Short mmCIF file of C-alpha atoms in Angstrom, two decimals:
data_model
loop_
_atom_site.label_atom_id
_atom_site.label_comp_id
_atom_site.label_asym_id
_atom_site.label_seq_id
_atom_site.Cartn_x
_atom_site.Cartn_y
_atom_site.Cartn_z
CA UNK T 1 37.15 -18.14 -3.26
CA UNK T 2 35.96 -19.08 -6.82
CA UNK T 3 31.91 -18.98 -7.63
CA UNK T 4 29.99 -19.75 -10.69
CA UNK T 5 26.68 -18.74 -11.39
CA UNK T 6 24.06 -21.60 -13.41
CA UNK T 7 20.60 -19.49 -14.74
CA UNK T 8 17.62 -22.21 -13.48
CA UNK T 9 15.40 -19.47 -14.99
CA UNK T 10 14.90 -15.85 -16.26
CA UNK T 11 14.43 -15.16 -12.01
CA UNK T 12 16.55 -17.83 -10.82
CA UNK T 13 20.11 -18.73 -10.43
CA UNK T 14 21.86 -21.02 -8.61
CA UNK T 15 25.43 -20.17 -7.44
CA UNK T 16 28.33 -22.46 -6.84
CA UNK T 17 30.93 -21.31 -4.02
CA UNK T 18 34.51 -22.92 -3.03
CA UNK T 19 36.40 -21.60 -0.59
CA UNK T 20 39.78 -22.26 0.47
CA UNK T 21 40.33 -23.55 4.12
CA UNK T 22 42.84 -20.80 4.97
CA UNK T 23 39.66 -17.94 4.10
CA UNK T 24 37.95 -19.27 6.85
CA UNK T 25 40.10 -18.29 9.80
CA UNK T 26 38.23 -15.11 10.65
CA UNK T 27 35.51 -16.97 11.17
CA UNK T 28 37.75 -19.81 13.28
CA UNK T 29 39.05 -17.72 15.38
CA UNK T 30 35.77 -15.57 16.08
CA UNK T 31 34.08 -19.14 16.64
CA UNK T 32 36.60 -20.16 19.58
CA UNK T 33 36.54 -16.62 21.11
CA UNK T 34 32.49 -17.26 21.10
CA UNK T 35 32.76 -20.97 22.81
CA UNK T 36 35.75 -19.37 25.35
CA UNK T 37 32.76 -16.74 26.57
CA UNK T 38 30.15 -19.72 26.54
CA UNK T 39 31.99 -22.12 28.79
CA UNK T 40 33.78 -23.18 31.49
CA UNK T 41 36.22 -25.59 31.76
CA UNK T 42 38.24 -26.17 35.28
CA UNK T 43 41.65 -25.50 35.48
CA UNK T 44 41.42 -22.66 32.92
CA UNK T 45 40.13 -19.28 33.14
CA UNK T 46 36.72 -18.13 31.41
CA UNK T 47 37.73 -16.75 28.04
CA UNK T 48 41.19 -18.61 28.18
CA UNK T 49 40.40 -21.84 26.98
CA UNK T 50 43.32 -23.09 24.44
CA UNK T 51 41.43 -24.25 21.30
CA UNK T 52 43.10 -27.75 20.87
CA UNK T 53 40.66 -28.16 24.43
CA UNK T 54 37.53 -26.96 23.36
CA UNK T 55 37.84 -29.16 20.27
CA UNK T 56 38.71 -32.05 22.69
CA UNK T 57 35.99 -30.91 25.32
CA UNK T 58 33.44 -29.77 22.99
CA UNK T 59 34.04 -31.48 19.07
CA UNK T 60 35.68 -30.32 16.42
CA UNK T 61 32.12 -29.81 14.65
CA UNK T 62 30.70 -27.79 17.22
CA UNK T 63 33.81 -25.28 16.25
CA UNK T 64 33.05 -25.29 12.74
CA UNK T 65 29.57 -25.45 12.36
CA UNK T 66 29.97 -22.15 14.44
CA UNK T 67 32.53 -20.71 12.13
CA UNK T 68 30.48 -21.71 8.96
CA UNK T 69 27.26 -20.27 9.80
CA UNK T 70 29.31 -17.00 10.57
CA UNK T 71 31.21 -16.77 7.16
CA UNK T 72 28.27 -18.09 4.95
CA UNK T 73 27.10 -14.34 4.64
CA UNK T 74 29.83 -13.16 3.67
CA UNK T 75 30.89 -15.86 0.99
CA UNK T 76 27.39 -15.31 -0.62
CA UNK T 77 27.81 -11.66 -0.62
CA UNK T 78 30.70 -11.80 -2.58
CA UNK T 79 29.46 -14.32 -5.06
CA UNK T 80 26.21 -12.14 -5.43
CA UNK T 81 28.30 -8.83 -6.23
CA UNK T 82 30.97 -11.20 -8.37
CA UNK T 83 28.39 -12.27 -10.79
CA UNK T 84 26.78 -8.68 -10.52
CA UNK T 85 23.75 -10.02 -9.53
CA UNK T 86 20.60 -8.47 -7.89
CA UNK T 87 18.73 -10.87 -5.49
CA UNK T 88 15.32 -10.88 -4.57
CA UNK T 89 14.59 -12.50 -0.84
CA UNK T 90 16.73 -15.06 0.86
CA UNK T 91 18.54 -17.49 -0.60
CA UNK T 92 18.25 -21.26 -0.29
CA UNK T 93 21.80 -22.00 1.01
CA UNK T 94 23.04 -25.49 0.74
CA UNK T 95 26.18 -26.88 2.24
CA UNK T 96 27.36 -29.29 -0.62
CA UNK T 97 31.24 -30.61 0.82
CA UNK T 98 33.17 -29.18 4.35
CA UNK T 99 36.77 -30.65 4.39
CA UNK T 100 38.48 -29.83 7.74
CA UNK T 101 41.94 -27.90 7.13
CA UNK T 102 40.74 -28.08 2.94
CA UNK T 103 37.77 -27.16 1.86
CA UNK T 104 34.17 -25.48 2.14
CA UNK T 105 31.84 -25.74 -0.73
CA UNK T 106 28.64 -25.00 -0.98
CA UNK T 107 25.29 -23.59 -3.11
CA UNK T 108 23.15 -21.28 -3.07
CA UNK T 109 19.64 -20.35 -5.05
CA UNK T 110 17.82 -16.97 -4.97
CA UNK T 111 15.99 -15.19 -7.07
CA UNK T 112 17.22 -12.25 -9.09
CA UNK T 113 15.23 -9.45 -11.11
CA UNK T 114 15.33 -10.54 -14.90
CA UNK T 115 16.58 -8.84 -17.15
CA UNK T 116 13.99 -6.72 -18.90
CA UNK T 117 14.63 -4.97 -22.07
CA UNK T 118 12.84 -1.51 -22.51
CA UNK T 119 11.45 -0.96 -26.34
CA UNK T 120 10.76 2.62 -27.48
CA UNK T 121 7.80 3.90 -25.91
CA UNK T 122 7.05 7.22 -27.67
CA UNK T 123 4.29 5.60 -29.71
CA UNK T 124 1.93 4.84 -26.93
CA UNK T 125 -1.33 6.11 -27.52
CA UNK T 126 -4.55 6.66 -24.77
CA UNK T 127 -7.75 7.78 -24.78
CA UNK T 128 -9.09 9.77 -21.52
CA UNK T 129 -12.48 11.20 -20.52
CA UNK T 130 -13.06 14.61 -21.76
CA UNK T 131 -12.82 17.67 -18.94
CA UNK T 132 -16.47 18.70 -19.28
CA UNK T 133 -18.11 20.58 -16.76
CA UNK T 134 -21.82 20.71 -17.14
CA UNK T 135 -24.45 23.27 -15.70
CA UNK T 136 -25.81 19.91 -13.91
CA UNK T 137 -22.47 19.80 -11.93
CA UNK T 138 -22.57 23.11 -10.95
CA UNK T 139 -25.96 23.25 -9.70
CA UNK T 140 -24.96 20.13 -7.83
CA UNK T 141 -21.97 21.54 -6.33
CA UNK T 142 -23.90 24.52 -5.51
CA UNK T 143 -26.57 22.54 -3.98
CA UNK T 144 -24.29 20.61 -1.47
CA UNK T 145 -22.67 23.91 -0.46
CA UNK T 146 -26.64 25.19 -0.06
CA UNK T 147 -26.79 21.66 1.99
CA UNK T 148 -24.47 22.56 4.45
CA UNK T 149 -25.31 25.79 5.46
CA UNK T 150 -29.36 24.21 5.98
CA UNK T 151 -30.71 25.42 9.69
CA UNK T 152 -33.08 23.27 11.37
CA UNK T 153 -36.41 23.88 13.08
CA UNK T 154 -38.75 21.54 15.38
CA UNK T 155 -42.01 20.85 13.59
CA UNK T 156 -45.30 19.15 15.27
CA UNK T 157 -45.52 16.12 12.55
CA UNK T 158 -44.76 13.18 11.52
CA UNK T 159 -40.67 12.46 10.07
CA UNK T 160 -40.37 12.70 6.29
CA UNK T 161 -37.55 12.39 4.08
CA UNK T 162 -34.47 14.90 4.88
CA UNK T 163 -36.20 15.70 8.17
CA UNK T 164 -33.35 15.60 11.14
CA UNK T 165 -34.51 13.43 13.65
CA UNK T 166 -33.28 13.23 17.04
CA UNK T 167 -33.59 9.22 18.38
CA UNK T 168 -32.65 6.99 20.97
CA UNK T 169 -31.46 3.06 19.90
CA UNK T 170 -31.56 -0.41 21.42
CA UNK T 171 -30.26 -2.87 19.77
CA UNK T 172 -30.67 -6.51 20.89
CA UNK T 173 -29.11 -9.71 19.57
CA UNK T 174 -30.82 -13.50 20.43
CA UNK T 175 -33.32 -11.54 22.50
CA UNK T 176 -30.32 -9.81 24.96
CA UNK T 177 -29.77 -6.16 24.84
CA UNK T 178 -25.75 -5.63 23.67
CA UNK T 179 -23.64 -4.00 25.89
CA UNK T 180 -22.83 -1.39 23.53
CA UNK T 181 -26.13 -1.76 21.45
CA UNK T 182 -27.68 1.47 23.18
CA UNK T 183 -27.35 5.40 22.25
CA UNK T 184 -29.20 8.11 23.11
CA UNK T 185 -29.57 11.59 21.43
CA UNK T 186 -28.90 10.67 18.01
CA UNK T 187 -28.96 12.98 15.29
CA UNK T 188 -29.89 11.66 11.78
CA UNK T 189 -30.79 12.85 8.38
CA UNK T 190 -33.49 10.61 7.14
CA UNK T 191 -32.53 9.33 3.85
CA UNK T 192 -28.49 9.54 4.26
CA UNK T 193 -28.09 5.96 5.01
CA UNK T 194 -25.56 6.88 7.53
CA UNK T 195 -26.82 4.79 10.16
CA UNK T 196 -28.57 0.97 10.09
CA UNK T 197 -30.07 -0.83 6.81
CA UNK T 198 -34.21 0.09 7.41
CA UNK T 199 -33.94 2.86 9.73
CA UNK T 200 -35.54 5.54 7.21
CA UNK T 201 -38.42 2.89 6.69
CA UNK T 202 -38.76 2.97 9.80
CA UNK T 203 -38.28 6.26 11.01
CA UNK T 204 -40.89 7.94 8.16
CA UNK T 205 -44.13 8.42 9.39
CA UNK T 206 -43.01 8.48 13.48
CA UNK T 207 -43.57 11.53 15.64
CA UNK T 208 -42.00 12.59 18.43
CA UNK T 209 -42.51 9.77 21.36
CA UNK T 210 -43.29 6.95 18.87
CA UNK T 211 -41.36 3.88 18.33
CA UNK T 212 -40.54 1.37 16.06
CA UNK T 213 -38.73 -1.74 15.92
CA UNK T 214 -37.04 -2.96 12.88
CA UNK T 215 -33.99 -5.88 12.03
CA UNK T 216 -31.34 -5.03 10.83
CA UNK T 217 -27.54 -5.86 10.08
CA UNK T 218 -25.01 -4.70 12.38
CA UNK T 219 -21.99 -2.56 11.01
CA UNK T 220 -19.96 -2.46 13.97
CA UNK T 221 -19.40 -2.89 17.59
CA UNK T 222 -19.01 -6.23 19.40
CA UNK T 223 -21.95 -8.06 17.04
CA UNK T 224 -20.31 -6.69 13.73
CA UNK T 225 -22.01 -8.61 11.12
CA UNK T 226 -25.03 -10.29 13.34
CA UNK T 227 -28.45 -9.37 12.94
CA UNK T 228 -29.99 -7.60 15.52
CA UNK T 229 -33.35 -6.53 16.32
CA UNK T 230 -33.14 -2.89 16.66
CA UNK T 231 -35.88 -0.25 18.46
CA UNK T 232 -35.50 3.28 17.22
CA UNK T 233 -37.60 5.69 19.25
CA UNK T 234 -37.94 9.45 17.99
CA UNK T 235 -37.44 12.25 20.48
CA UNK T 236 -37.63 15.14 18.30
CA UNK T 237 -38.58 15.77 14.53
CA UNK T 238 -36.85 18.96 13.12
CA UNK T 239 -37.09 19.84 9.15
CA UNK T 240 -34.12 21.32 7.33
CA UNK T 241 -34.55 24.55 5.99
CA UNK T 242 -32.45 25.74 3.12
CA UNK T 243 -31.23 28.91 2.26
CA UNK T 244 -32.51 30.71 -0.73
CA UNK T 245 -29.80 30.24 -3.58
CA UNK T 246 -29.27 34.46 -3.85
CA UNK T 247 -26.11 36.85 -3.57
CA UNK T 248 -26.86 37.06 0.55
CA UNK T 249 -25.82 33.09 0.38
CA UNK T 250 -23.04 34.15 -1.61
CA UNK T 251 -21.90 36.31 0.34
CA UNK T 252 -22.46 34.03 3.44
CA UNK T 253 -20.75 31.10 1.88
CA UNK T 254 -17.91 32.20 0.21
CA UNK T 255 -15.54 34.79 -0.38
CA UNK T 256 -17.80 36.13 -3.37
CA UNK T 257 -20.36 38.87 -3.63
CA UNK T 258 -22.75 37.48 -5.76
CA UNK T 259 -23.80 33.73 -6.80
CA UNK T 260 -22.67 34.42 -10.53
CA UNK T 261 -19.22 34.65 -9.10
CA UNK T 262 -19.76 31.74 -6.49
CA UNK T 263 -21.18 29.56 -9.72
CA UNK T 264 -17.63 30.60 -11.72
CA UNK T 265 -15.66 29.47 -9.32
CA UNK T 266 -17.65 26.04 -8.65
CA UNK T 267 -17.29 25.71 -12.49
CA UNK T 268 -13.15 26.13 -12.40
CA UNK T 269 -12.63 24.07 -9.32
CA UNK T 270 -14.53 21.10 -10.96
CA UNK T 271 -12.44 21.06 -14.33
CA UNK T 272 -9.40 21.67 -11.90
CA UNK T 273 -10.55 18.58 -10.39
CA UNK T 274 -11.37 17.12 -13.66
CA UNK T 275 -7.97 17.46 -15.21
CA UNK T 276 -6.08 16.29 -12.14
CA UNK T 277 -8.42 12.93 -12.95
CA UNK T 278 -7.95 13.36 -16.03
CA UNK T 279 -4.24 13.04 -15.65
CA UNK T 280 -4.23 10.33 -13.14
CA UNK T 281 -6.32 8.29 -15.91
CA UNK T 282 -3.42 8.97 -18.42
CA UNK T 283 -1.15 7.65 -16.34
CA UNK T 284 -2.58 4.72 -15.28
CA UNK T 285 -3.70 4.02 -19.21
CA UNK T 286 -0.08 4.74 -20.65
CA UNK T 287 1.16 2.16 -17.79
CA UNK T 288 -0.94 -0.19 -18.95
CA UNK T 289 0.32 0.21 -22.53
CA UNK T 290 4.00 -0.04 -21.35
CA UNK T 291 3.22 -3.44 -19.71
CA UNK T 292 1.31 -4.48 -22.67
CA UNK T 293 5.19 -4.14 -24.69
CA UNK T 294 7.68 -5.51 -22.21
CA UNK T 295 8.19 -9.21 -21.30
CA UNK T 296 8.35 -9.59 -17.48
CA UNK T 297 9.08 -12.94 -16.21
CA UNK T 298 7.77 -12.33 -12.29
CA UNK T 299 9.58 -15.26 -9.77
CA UNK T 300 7.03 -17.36 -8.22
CA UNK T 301 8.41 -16.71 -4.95
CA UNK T 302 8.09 -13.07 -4.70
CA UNK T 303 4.68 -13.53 -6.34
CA UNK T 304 3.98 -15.45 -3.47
CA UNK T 305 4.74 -13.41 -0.86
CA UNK T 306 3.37 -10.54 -2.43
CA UNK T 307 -0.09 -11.98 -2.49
CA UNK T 308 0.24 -13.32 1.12
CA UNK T 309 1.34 -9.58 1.99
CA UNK T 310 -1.94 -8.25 0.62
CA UNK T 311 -3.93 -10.58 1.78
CA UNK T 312 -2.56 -9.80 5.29
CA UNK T 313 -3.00 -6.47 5.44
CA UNK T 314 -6.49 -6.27 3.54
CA UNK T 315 -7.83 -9.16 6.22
CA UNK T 316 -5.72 -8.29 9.52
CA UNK T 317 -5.62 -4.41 9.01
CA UNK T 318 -7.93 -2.83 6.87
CA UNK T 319 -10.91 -4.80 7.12
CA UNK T 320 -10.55 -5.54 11.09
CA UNK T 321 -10.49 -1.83 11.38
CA UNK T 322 -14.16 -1.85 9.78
CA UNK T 323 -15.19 -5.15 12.08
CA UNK T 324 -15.47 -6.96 8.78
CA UNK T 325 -14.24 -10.60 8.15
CA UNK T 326 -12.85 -11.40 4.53
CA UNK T 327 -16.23 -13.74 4.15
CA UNK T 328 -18.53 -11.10 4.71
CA UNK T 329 -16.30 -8.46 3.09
CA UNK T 330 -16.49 -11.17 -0.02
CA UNK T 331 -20.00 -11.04 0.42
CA UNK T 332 -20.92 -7.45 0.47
CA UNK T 333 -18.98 -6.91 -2.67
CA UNK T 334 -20.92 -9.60 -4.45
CA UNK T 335 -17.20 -12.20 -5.11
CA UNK T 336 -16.87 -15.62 -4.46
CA UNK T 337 -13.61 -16.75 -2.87
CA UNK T 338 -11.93 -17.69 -6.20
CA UNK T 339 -12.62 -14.69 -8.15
CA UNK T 340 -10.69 -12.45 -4.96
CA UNK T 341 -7.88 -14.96 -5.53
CA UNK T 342 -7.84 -14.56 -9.06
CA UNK T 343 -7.79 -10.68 -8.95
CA UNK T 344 -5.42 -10.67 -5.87
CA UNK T 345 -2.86 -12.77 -7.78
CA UNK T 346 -3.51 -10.10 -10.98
CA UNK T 347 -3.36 -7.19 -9.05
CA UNK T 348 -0.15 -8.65 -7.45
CA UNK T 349 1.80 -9.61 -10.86
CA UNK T 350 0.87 -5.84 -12.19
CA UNK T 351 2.50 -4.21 -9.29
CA UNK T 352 5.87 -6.65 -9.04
CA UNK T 353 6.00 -6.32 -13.14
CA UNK T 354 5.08 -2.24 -12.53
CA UNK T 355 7.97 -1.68 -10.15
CA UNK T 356 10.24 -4.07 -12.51
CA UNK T 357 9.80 -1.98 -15.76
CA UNK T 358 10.43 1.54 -13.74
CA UNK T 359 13.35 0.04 -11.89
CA UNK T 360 14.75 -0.51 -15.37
CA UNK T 361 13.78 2.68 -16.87
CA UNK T 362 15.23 4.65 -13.66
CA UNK T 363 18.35 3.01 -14.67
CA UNK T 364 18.34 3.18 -18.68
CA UNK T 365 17.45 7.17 -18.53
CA UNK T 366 19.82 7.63 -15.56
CA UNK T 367 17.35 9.47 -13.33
CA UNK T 368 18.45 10.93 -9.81
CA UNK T 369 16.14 12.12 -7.48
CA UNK T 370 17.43 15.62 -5.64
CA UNK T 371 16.72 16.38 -1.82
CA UNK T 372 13.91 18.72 -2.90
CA UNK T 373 12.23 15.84 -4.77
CA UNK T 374 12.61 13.35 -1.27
CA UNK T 375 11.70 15.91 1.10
CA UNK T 376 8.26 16.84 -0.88
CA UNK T 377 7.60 12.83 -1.34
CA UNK T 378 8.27 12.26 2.60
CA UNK T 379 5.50 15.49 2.96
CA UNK T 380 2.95 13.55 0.92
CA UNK T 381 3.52 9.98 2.45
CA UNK T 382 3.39 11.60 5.88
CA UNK T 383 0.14 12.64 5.24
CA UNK T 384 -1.68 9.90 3.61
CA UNK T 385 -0.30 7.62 6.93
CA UNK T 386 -1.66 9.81 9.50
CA UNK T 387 1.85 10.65 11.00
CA UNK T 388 3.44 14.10 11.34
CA UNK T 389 6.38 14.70 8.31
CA UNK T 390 9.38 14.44 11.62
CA UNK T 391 7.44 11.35 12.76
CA UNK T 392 7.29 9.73 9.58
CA UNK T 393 11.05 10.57 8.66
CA UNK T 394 11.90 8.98 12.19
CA UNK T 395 10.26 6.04 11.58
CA UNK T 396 11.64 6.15 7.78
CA UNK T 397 15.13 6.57 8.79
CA UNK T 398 15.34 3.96 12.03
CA UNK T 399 13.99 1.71 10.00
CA UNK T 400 16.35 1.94 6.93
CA UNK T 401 13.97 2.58 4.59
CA UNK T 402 15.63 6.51 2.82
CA UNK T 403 16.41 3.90 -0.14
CA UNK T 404 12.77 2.88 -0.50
CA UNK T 405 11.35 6.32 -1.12
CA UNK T 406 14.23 7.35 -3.19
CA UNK T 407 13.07 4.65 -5.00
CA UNK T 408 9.69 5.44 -5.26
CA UNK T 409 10.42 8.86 -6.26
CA UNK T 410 12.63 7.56 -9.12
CA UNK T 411 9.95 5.17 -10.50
CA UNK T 412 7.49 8.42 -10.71
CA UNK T 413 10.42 10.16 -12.75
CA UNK T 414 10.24 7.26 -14.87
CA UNK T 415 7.19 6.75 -15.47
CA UNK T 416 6.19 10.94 -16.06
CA UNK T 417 8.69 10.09 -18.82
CA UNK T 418 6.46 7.43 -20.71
CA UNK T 419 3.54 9.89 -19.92
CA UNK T 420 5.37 12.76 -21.65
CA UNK T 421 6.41 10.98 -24.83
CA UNK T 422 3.06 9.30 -25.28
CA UNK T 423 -0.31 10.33 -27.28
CA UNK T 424 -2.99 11.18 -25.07
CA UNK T 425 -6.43 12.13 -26.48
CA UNK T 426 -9.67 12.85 -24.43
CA UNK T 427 -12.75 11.03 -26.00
CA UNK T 428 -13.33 13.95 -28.40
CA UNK T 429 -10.43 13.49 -30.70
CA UNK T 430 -8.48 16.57 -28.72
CA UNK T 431 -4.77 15.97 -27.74
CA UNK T 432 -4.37 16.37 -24.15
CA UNK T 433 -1.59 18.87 -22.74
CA UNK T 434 -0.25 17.07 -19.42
CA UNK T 435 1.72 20.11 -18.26
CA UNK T 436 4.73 19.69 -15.65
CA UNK T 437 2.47 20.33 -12.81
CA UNK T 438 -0.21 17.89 -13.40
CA UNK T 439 2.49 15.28 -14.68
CA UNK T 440 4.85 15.46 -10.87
CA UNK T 441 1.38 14.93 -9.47
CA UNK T 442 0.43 11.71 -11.20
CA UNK T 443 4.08 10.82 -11.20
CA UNK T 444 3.45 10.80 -7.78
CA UNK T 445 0.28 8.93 -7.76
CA UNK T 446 2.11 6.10 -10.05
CA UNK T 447 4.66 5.99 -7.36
CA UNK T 448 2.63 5.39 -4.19
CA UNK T 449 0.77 2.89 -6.07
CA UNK T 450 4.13 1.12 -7.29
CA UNK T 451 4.63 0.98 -3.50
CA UNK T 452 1.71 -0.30 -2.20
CA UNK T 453 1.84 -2.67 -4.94
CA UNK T 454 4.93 -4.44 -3.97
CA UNK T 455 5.08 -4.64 -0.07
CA UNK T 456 6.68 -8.34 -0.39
CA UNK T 457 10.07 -6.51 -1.77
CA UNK T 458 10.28 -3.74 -0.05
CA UNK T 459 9.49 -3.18 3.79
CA UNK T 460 8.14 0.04 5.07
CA UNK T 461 7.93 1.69 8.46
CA UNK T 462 4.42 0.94 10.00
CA UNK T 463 2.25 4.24 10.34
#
């Protein structure tokens, strides 16, 4: 077999394959022993069939389009890890010349990852938000704590603002009650906006055994996105009663003794959370500033699919789970059709270029990713899909996909790299200490979003 390889484009290559007639008898022979199991011909036993009569019984061409289609693969294969090439997608395969008893030639074009060259990245600089923790945070942490331990008593008034009021709802749409437009027994915080668009409006001021009747939008249920004319009647009015911010609540809701402590340990929890932000806002930042220095040519192709992948599963997974359709998703966020095409097609080139630039680094600074570093990665994506850690590895390994989360692992590796060797200051001039805790956790952040960002390269088991 000889092959030779003409670049179309930085991510596109067209190769030229000849193959000697002799290379194909494999695939001859397994073609006739495919026909022999296919058909019958009398006077000879199924399976027996000498080939000089199933080329006069059948054609010649019949024979070898079989035995071409079957060696193809393997040809191009060979060609591919010839030229040491690394193909994106399916090729575009071409049969240019088939000579009986000669010769088989023929083309193929795919595209390949381009090559990328990595400059020196330890002068990266980014700015981050500060870790400040305020007395206003604390008192609002404390206060939602406060919230949750609230008791409720019935009161003989009308409903006001944070009042809990028990209602029954009938919802109708073109004057007919919906099947599953009616609940009964309905708890509801007024002023949450948990519930329907105008139900505090119209809940205020009602007692127990009034009514009112209001329209509203529905969120769900068989009308998702109608308007329906909605009756809310109030069975009970209860006010929420908070406890008195002292030691006893403390003590009540929380391991501590007395609210000082509680308070101290609101205040290190939030900069805890702060700095884990904190770091996941260095990462992103410093990835930005990577981009910003390497040229990526991204194939049109994969660009392609990747934006058809996202617009899948945003339309046909997420947003059907809500009972939303992409118009009145579009709508709610305030976007006209174009500008969700224009950021769909830039979110998509950032992820392909993303998982591009890591690839490369993975390879440049040699990384390896250890058992350890899988099995903890397989822990965290089991989680965020809902599946148990054996169900997810199941579904991981039936599916062939160990080499995908390797290779999201390695990309994190990669990319805590750039994070280490860059600048990062908060907004007050201070040079931020990422230490190796907070950078595996954002390395792991940049990875899952690496992965989610390229879906048209690299399947994934379904959670």
């Amino acid at each position: 077999m000889k092959s030779a390889v003409e670049t179309l484009n930085p991510t596109r290559v067209r190769l030229t394959v000849e193959v000697p007639f002799e290379e194909l008898k494999d695939s001859l022979d397994a073609a006739y022993k495919k026909i022999n199991q296919q058909v019958t011909v009398k006077g000879f036993r199924k399976g027996k069939i000498p080939a000089r009569v199933i080329d006069q019984r059948f054609g010649r061409g019949a024979v070898l389009e079989e035995a071409v289609n079957d060696a193809l693969p393997k040809f191009y294969t060979e060609a591919v890890n010839e030229a040491e090439l690394n193909p994106l997608g399916q090729p575009e395969v071409d049969i240019t010349e088939l000579k009986d008893n000669e010769l088989l030639s023929f083309t193929a074009e795919v595209d390949v990852r381009p090559t990328i060259e990595i400059p020196d990245y330890s002068g990266i600089e980014v700015e981050v938000d500060a870790v400040e923790v305020t007395d206003e945070d604390i008192e609002k942490s404390v206060q939602q704590l406060r919230d949750r331990f609230a008791s409720t008593s019935p009161v003989e008034r009308a409903a006001e603002d944070g009042d809990v009021v028990t209602i029954d709802l009938e919802a109708k749409v073109d004057g007919e009650v919906l099947e599953d437009g009616v609940a009964k027994d309905v708890s509801y915080t007024i002023g949450s906006g948990e519930l329907l668009d105008g139900i505090d409006d119209a809940v205020k001021g009602l007692s127990a055994g009034e009514e009112a009747t209001f329209t509203s939008e529905l969120k769900g249920g068989s009308a998702a996105g109608r308007e329906a004319e909605v009756t809310v009647k109030v069975t009970q009015v209860a006010a929420r009663e908070l406890p008195e911010l002292d030691d006893e609540f403390a003590q009540l809701a929380s391991e501590f003794d007395t609210l000082e402590e509680l308070k101290a340990d609101s205040r290190k929890r939030l900069a805890n959370m702060k700095q884990y932000d904190q770091a996941t806002q260095a990462q992103e930042r410093v990835l930005d500033k990577l981009l910003e220095l390497v040229e990526v040519p991204v194939p049109e192709k994969l660009l392609e699919d990747e934006i058809n992948t996202r617009k899948h599963n945003l339309e046909h997974h997420q947003l059907a789970q809500m009972g939303l359709t992409l118009d009145r998703y579009l709508e709610i966020q305030g976007k006209t059709a174009e500008e969700f095409e224009t950021e769909t097609r830039e979110a998509a080139i950032k992820g392909i270029k993303t998982q591009f630039v890591l690839d490369e680094l993975v390879n440049k600074e040699k990384l390896n990713v250890n058992q350890e570093e899988l099995t903890e990665h397989l822990m965290r994506r089991a989680a965020s899909s809902g599946m148990s850690p054996d169900q997810f590895a199941q579904a991981v390994v039936e599916g062939g996909q160990v080499p995908m989360l390797v290779g999201e692992v390695a990309r994190g590796k990669a990319l805590a790299l750039v994070v280490e060797a860059a600048t990062v200051k908060d907004t007050n001039g201070e040079i931020v200490d990422l230490d190796d805790e907070e950078e595996s956790e954002e390395a792991e952040t940049s990875t899952d979003a690496s992965a989610e960002a390229t879906e048209a390269t690299e399947e994934k088991p379904e959670a």
